[in-house]
Short mmCIF file of C-alpha atoms in Angstrom, two decimals:
data_model
loop_
_atom_site.label_atom_id
_atom_site.label_comp_id
_atom_site.label_asym_id
_atom_site.label_seq_id
_atom_site.Cartn_x
_atom_site.Cartn_y
_atom_site.Cartn_z
CA MET G 47 -74.01 -77.22 -10.79
CA ASP G 48 -75.26 -78.07 -7.30
CA VAL G 49 -78.35 -75.82 -7.19
CA PHE G 50 -81.81 -75.91 -8.79
CA LYS G 51 -85.34 -74.50 -8.63
CA THR G 52 -88.71 -75.76 -9.83
CA ARG G 53 -90.06 -72.74 -11.68
CA ARG G 54 -88.84 -69.73 -13.61
CA GLY G 55 -88.65 -66.24 -12.15
CA TYR G 56 -86.56 -64.21 -9.75
CA ASP G 57 -88.80 -65.05 -6.76
CA ALA G 58 -88.66 -68.85 -7.10
CA ARG G 59 -87.14 -70.77 -4.20
CA VAL G 60 -83.59 -72.00 -4.84
CA TRP G 61 -82.52 -75.40 -3.51
CA HIS G 62 -78.84 -75.29 -2.78
CA ARG G 63 -75.91 -76.82 -0.89
CA HIS G 64 -76.12 -80.02 -2.87
CA ILE G 65 -78.45 -82.02 -5.07
CA ASP G 66 -79.74 -85.30 -3.68
CA GLU G 67 -82.74 -87.61 -3.81
CA GLN G 68 -84.34 -86.08 -0.72
CA SER G 69 -84.18 -82.44 -1.82
CA PHE G 70 -85.35 -83.21 -5.36
CA THR G 71 -88.26 -85.34 -4.14
CA GLN G 72 -89.32 -82.70 -1.63
CA ALA G 73 -89.19 -79.97 -4.28
CA THR G 74 -90.89 -81.81 -7.14
CA GLY G 75 -92.74 -84.83 -5.74
CA ARG G 76 -90.95 -86.72 -8.50
CA ASP G 77 -93.93 -85.93 -10.72
CA ARG G 78 -94.20 -84.60 -14.27
CA PRO G 79 -92.80 -82.50 -15.78
CA TYR G 80 -89.76 -82.95 -13.52
CA ARG G 81 -89.73 -86.73 -14.06
CA GLN G 82 -90.05 -87.91 -17.65
CA MET G 83 -89.57 -91.07 -19.66
CA THR G 84 -86.94 -90.62 -22.35
CA MET G 85 -85.13 -92.84 -24.82
CA GLY G 86 -82.51 -93.51 -22.18
CA GLY G 87 -85.02 -94.34 -19.45
CA VAL G 88 -86.23 -92.01 -16.70
CA SER G 89 -84.79 -88.47 -16.67
CA TYR G 90 -85.20 -85.76 -14.04
CA TYR G 91 -85.39 -82.04 -14.74
CA ALA G 92 -85.62 -78.66 -13.04
CA PHE G 93 -84.58 -75.06 -13.74
CA CYS G 94 -81.27 -73.21 -13.47
CA PRO G 95 -81.45 -70.61 -10.66
CA ALA G 96 -79.43 -68.08 -12.66
CA CYS G 97 -80.80 -68.21 -16.23
CA ASP G 98 -84.17 -70.02 -15.85
CA ASN G 99 -83.28 -72.60 -18.50
CA PRO G 100 -84.09 -76.31 -18.13
CA ILE G 101 -81.44 -78.43 -16.43
CA GLN G 102 -81.12 -82.22 -16.11
CA MET G 103 -80.16 -84.06 -12.94
CA ILE G 104 -77.26 -86.47 -13.42
CA GLY G 105 -76.76 -89.50 -11.19
CA LEU G 106 -79.71 -88.64 -8.96
CA PHE G 107 -81.44 -91.99 -8.44
CA ARG G 108 -79.14 -94.30 -10.34
CA PRO G 109 -75.54 -94.18 -11.55
CA GLN G 110 -75.13 -92.72 -15.01
CA GLU G 111 -72.11 -93.09 -17.24
CA GLU G 112 -71.52 -89.33 -17.33
CA SER G 113 -71.61 -89.02 -13.53
CA LYS G 114 -68.46 -91.19 -13.23
CA GLY G 115 -68.88 -91.79 -9.53
CA ARG G 116 -69.49 -88.14 -8.68
CA ARG G 117 -72.22 -87.01 -6.34
CA PRO G 118 -75.43 -86.01 -8.18
CA TYR G 119 -75.26 -82.75 -10.08
CA ALA G 120 -77.18 -80.80 -12.71
CA ARG G 121 -76.32 -79.47 -16.14
CA HIS G 122 -78.08 -77.38 -18.77
CA THR G 123 -80.02 -79.37 -21.32
CA GLY G 124 -79.18 -77.03 -24.17
CA LYS G 125 -82.63 -77.62 -25.65
CA PRO G 126 -86.33 -77.32 -24.75
CA VAL G 127 -87.89 -79.84 -22.36
CA GLU G 128 -91.53 -80.83 -22.76
CA GLY G 129 -93.64 -79.39 -19.98
CA LEU G 130 -90.88 -77.07 -18.78
CA GLY G 131 -90.54 -74.83 -21.78
CA GLY G 132 -87.96 -73.61 -24.24
CA PHE G 133 -84.24 -73.04 -24.00
CA ASP G 134 -83.15 -69.37 -24.02
CA GLU G 135 -79.70 -69.25 -25.60
CA ASP G 136 -79.37 -65.51 -24.90
CA ALA G 137 -79.86 -66.12 -21.17
CA TYR G 138 -77.63 -69.21 -21.16
CA VAL G 139 -74.50 -67.58 -22.54
CA GLY G 140 -74.42 -65.12 -19.63
CA CYS G 141 -75.16 -67.73 -16.96
CA PRO G 142 -72.48 -68.31 -14.28
CA TYR G 143 -73.29 -72.03 -14.48
CA ALA G 144 -72.88 -72.17 -18.26
CA ASN G 145 -70.08 -74.10 -19.89
CA PRO G 146 -67.06 -71.75 -19.58
CA ARG G 147 -66.37 -72.25 -23.29
CA HIS G 148 -69.73 -70.66 -24.12
CA ARG G 149 -70.10 -68.18 -21.25
CA ARG G 150 -69.99 -64.46 -21.98
CA THR G 151 -69.39 -61.69 -19.48
CA ARG G 152 -69.17 -58.93 -22.08
CA GLY G 153 -71.72 -57.79 -24.60
CA ARG G 154 -75.44 -57.16 -24.42
CA ARG G 155 -78.56 -59.27 -24.32
CA ARG G 156 -81.24 -58.55 -26.86
CA GLU G 157 -83.65 -55.76 -26.00
CA HIS G 158 -86.73 -56.80 -24.01
CA SER G 159 -85.35 -60.27 -23.24
CA ARG G 160 -87.32 -62.37 -20.77
CA LEU G 161 -84.39 -62.57 -18.32
CA GLY G 162 -83.76 -58.83 -18.59
CA SER G 163 -87.40 -58.14 -17.73
CA GLU G 164 -87.14 -60.43 -14.71
CA LEU G 165 -84.00 -58.63 -13.51
CA ILE G 166 -85.85 -55.31 -13.67
CA ARG G 167 -88.72 -56.76 -11.63
CA MET G 168 -86.28 -58.20 -9.10
CA MET G 169 -84.54 -54.85 -8.72
CA ALA G 170 -87.86 -53.02 -8.30
CA SER G 171 -89.37 -55.43 -5.75
CA GLY G 172 -86.18 -55.98 -3.76
CA PHE G 173 -84.14 -52.80 -4.14
CA ASP G 174 -83.78 -52.45 -0.38
CA LEU G 175 -82.41 -56.01 -0.25
CA VAL G 176 -80.01 -55.19 -3.10
CA VAL G 177 -78.68 -52.20 -1.16
CA ALA G 178 -78.30 -54.28 2.02
CA ALA G 179 -76.46 -57.04 0.13
CA TRP G 180 -74.15 -54.47 -1.48
CA GLU G 181 -73.28 -53.19 1.98
CA ARG G 182 -72.60 -56.70 3.33
CA SER G 183 -70.29 -57.57 0.45
CA THR G 184 -68.30 -54.32 0.26
CA GLY G 185 -68.63 -52.60 3.63
CA ILE G 186 -69.90 -49.44 1.88
CA HIS G 187 -73.23 -47.99 3.02
CA LEU G 188 -75.35 -46.35 0.34
CA SER G 189 -77.32 -43.36 1.52
CA GLU G 190 -80.76 -42.87 0.02
CA SER G 191 -79.31 -40.24 -2.31
CA SER G 192 -76.41 -42.50 -3.37
CA ALA G 193 -78.80 -45.41 -3.89
CA GLU G 194 -81.05 -43.23 -6.07
CA HIS G 195 -78.13 -42.11 -8.23
CA ALA G 196 -76.88 -45.68 -8.58
CA LEU G 197 -80.29 -47.02 -9.61
CA THR G 198 -80.89 -44.16 -12.04
CA ARG G 199 -77.57 -44.91 -13.72
CA TRP G 200 -78.41 -48.66 -13.78
CA ARG G 201 -81.70 -47.82 -15.51
CA ASN G 202 -80.18 -45.37 -17.99
CA ASP G 203 -77.41 -47.83 -18.89
CA GLU G 204 -79.95 -50.66 -19.28
CA ALA G 205 -77.56 -52.72 -17.16
CA TRP G 206 -79.97 -55.66 -17.06
CA ARG G 207 -78.93 -56.32 -20.65
CA ASP G 208 -75.30 -56.99 -19.68
CA TYR G 209 -74.45 -60.65 -20.14
CA GLY G 210 -72.66 -60.63 -16.78
CA SER G 211 -75.87 -59.72 -14.90
CA SER G 212 -77.92 -62.46 -13.23
CA TYR G 213 -80.28 -62.98 -10.31
CA LEU G 214 -77.25 -63.96 -8.23
CA ASN G 215 -75.07 -60.86 -8.60
CA LEU G 216 -77.62 -58.05 -8.88
CA PRO G 217 -76.25 -56.18 -5.78
CA GLN G 218 -72.77 -55.99 -7.30
CA MET G 219 -73.97 -55.22 -10.83
CA LEU G 220 -75.85 -52.21 -9.46
CA LEU G 221 -72.50 -50.37 -9.40
CA TYR G 222 -70.27 -52.51 -11.61
CA SER G 223 -70.48 -50.23 -14.64
CA ALA G 224 -70.44 -47.03 -12.56
CA PRO G 225 -67.54 -44.58 -12.79
CA ALA G 226 -65.26 -44.13 -9.79
CA GLN G 227 -67.12 -42.93 -6.70
CA ASN G 228 -65.76 -40.73 -3.91
CA LEU G 229 -65.60 -42.43 -0.50
CA VAL G 230 -65.09 -39.19 1.45
CA LYS G 231 -68.06 -38.60 3.79
CA HIS G 232 -69.43 -42.07 3.05
CA TYR G 233 -70.45 -44.36 5.88
CA ILE G 234 -68.42 -47.57 6.22
CA VAL G 235 -69.37 -50.68 8.19
CA LYS G 236 -67.33 -50.99 11.38
CA GLY G 237 -65.10 -54.05 11.43
CA SER G 238 -65.33 -54.64 7.68
CA GLU G 239 -62.14 -55.34 5.75
CA LEU G 240 -62.53 -52.01 3.97
CA CYS G 241 -62.81 -50.20 7.31
CA GLU G 242 -59.57 -51.80 8.52
CA ARG G 243 -57.72 -50.83 5.35
CA LEU G 244 -59.00 -47.25 5.45
CA ALA G 245 -58.02 -46.90 9.10
CA ALA G 246 -54.36 -47.34 8.11
CA LEU G 247 -54.36 -44.37 5.71
CA ASP G 248 -52.80 -41.08 6.84
CA ARG G 249 -54.86 -38.70 4.71
CA ILE G 250 -58.23 -39.67 6.16
CA ARG G 251 -59.81 -40.36 9.52
CA LEU G 252 -62.79 -42.50 10.46
CA GLU G 253 -65.19 -40.57 12.67
CA PRO G 254 -67.94 -42.02 14.88
CA THR G 255 -71.53 -41.65 13.72
CA ARG G 256 -74.85 -41.77 15.54
CA SER G 257 -75.05 -45.41 14.54
CA ASP G 258 -72.97 -48.05 16.29
CA ARG G 259 -72.74 -49.86 12.95
CA TYR G 260 -70.90 -47.22 10.92
CA VAL G 261 -67.98 -44.83 10.85
CA GLN G 262 -67.69 -41.90 8.45
CA VAL G 263 -64.74 -41.28 6.11
CA MET G 264 -63.42 -37.74 6.59
CA PRO G 265 -60.38 -35.95 5.07
CA VAL G 266 -57.30 -34.88 7.01
CA GLY G 267 -55.56 -31.62 6.13
CA GLY G 268 -57.76 -30.38 3.31
CA TYR G 269 -59.20 -31.83 0.12
CA VAL G 270 -58.74 -35.57 -0.40
CA ARG G 271 -59.70 -37.55 -3.48
CA LEU G 272 -60.48 -41.12 -2.35
CA LEU G 273 -62.21 -43.04 -5.12
CA TYR G 274 -63.50 -46.59 -5.34
CA VAL G 275 -64.56 -48.69 -8.30
CA LEU G 276 -65.73 -52.29 -8.69
CA THR G 277 -63.82 -54.24 -11.34
CA ALA G 278 -62.66 -57.70 -12.47
CA HIS G 279 -65.81 -59.81 -12.49
CA THR G 280 -64.59 -63.43 -12.46
CA TYR G 281 -65.84 -66.95 -11.79
CA GLU G 282 -64.25 -69.81 -9.89
CA GLN G 283 -65.38 -73.42 -10.04
CA GLU G 284 -64.68 -76.02 -7.38
CA GLY G 285 -66.33 -79.31 -8.21
CA ASP G 286 -69.96 -78.55 -9.01
CA THR G 287 -69.97 -75.27 -7.08
CA VAL G 288 -69.42 -72.02 -8.97
CA GLY G 289 -68.36 -68.86 -7.14
CA GLU G 290 -68.30 -65.28 -8.39
CA HIS G 291 -66.24 -62.39 -7.17
CA TYR G 292 -65.13 -58.88 -8.03
CA ARG G 293 -62.30 -56.59 -6.95
CA LEU G 294 -62.89 -53.33 -5.09
CA ARG G 295 -60.12 -50.90 -6.01
CA VAL G 296 -59.54 -47.77 -3.93
CA ALA G 297 -57.31 -44.93 -5.12
CA LEU G 298 -55.98 -42.07 -3.03
CA ASP G 299 -55.11 -39.07 -5.20
CA GLN G 300 -54.98 -41.34 -8.28
CA LYS G 301 -52.64 -43.90 -6.69
CA PRO G 302 -53.70 -47.30 -5.28
CA ALA G 303 -54.47 -46.87 -1.58
CA PHE G 304 -53.94 -50.60 -0.89
CA GLU G 305 -54.28 -53.95 -2.62
CA PRO G 306 -57.72 -54.48 -4.21
CA LEU G 307 -60.23 -56.15 -1.91
CA ARG G 308 -62.05 -59.29 -3.01
CA VAL G 309 -65.85 -58.90 -3.09
CA ASP G 310 -67.63 -62.26 -3.07
CA VAL G 311 -71.10 -62.75 -4.51
CA ASP G 312 -73.65 -64.23 -2.13
CA PRO G 313 -75.97 -66.08 -4.54
CA PHE G 314 -78.67 -66.29 -1.87
CA TRP G 315 -78.68 -62.61 -0.92
CA HIS G 316 -82.38 -62.32 -1.75
CA ASP G 317 -83.29 -64.82 0.99
CA ARG G 318 -81.22 -63.27 3.79
CA PRO G 319 -83.24 -61.81 6.68
CA ALA G 320 -83.38 -58.05 6.44
CA ARG G 321 -85.48 -55.18 7.68
CA ARG G 322 -87.44 -53.85 4.70
CA ASP G 323 -87.09 -50.19 3.73
CA ASP G 324 -90.23 -48.69 2.19
CA ARG G 325 -88.43 -45.51 1.17
CA LEU G 326 -86.01 -47.43 -1.04
CA LEU G 327 -88.86 -49.50 -2.47
CA ASP G 328 -90.86 -46.37 -3.30
CA LEU G 329 -87.78 -44.86 -4.90
CA ALA G 330 -87.23 -47.99 -7.02
CA SER G 331 -90.86 -48.09 -8.08
CA ARG G 332 -90.71 -44.49 -9.25
CA ILE G 333 -87.48 -44.97 -11.20
CA LEU G 334 -88.23 -48.36 -12.75
CA LEU G 335 -92.00 -48.28 -13.30
CA PRO G 336 -91.77 -46.74 -16.80
CA VAL G 337 -89.22 -49.40 -17.81
CA MET G 338 -91.36 -52.23 -16.44
CA GLU G 339 -94.42 -50.89 -18.27
CA ASP G 340 -92.47 -50.71 -21.53
CA ASN G 341 -91.15 -54.25 -21.12
CA GLY G 342 -94.64 -55.45 -20.22
CA LYS G 343 -96.00 -54.09 -23.50
CA GLN G 344 -93.24 -55.90 -25.38
CA ASP G 345 -93.97 -59.13 -23.48
CA ARG G 346 -97.58 -58.99 -24.63
#
């Protein structure tokens, strides 16, 4: 992997783009517990941004046999690291940066897992950012009512326990397990790929709204059933960089309206500039507070 952070938790800064001597030194000061003497000499450690497990830097300050001339990268330790903490196997197997032979995208984490609790806290404290990132990736605007329904379903399904859920893809996982949703009367981002595809359909029209940013999907000639669903969560690896994407499928009267659209995960969505929305944050607090309190009791 080519990303790291220096502490656990959803709100920890992520160092990305690539791993090098300068970024690691700036982040850690090259001090303990990130720099440790081991049987093989000096080793350098940090945390995985997706699963919070310890990772080891390879080829950072000196060539190592396993780096084989590659630029520096990081890999999971697979075991506890003194001063950094234990290794959470349950979190690791759902990590996008995990070894593909061990990675799981199906199944459920144990109840009250540490990573699950962190995902709930991230959703509660940044729900407005989740909604904004969903809109950027799909072109679909969620009204306050739609956002409330989506979050209520996410809570009731305990979606934070899904192995495919991580800090990186929380905006997409908000609706990944949801049943098909009707696009009619929804607001769509102007100029988005979805907007361009919808504009070519005969059974609907895209009407102006009071906002210059959106158009509204409206039926032509009576009732229209235009449903969307997010499917096909997959990973792609290029070198040390791992990408995630989904497919947005749209059906018009139970037939594919066009080829599925690719929805890419922005792993740094939480750090993108955005205008905060107190109404969405209040809504998230109300819906998720009982769950956070229950998980807090279990943590203690």
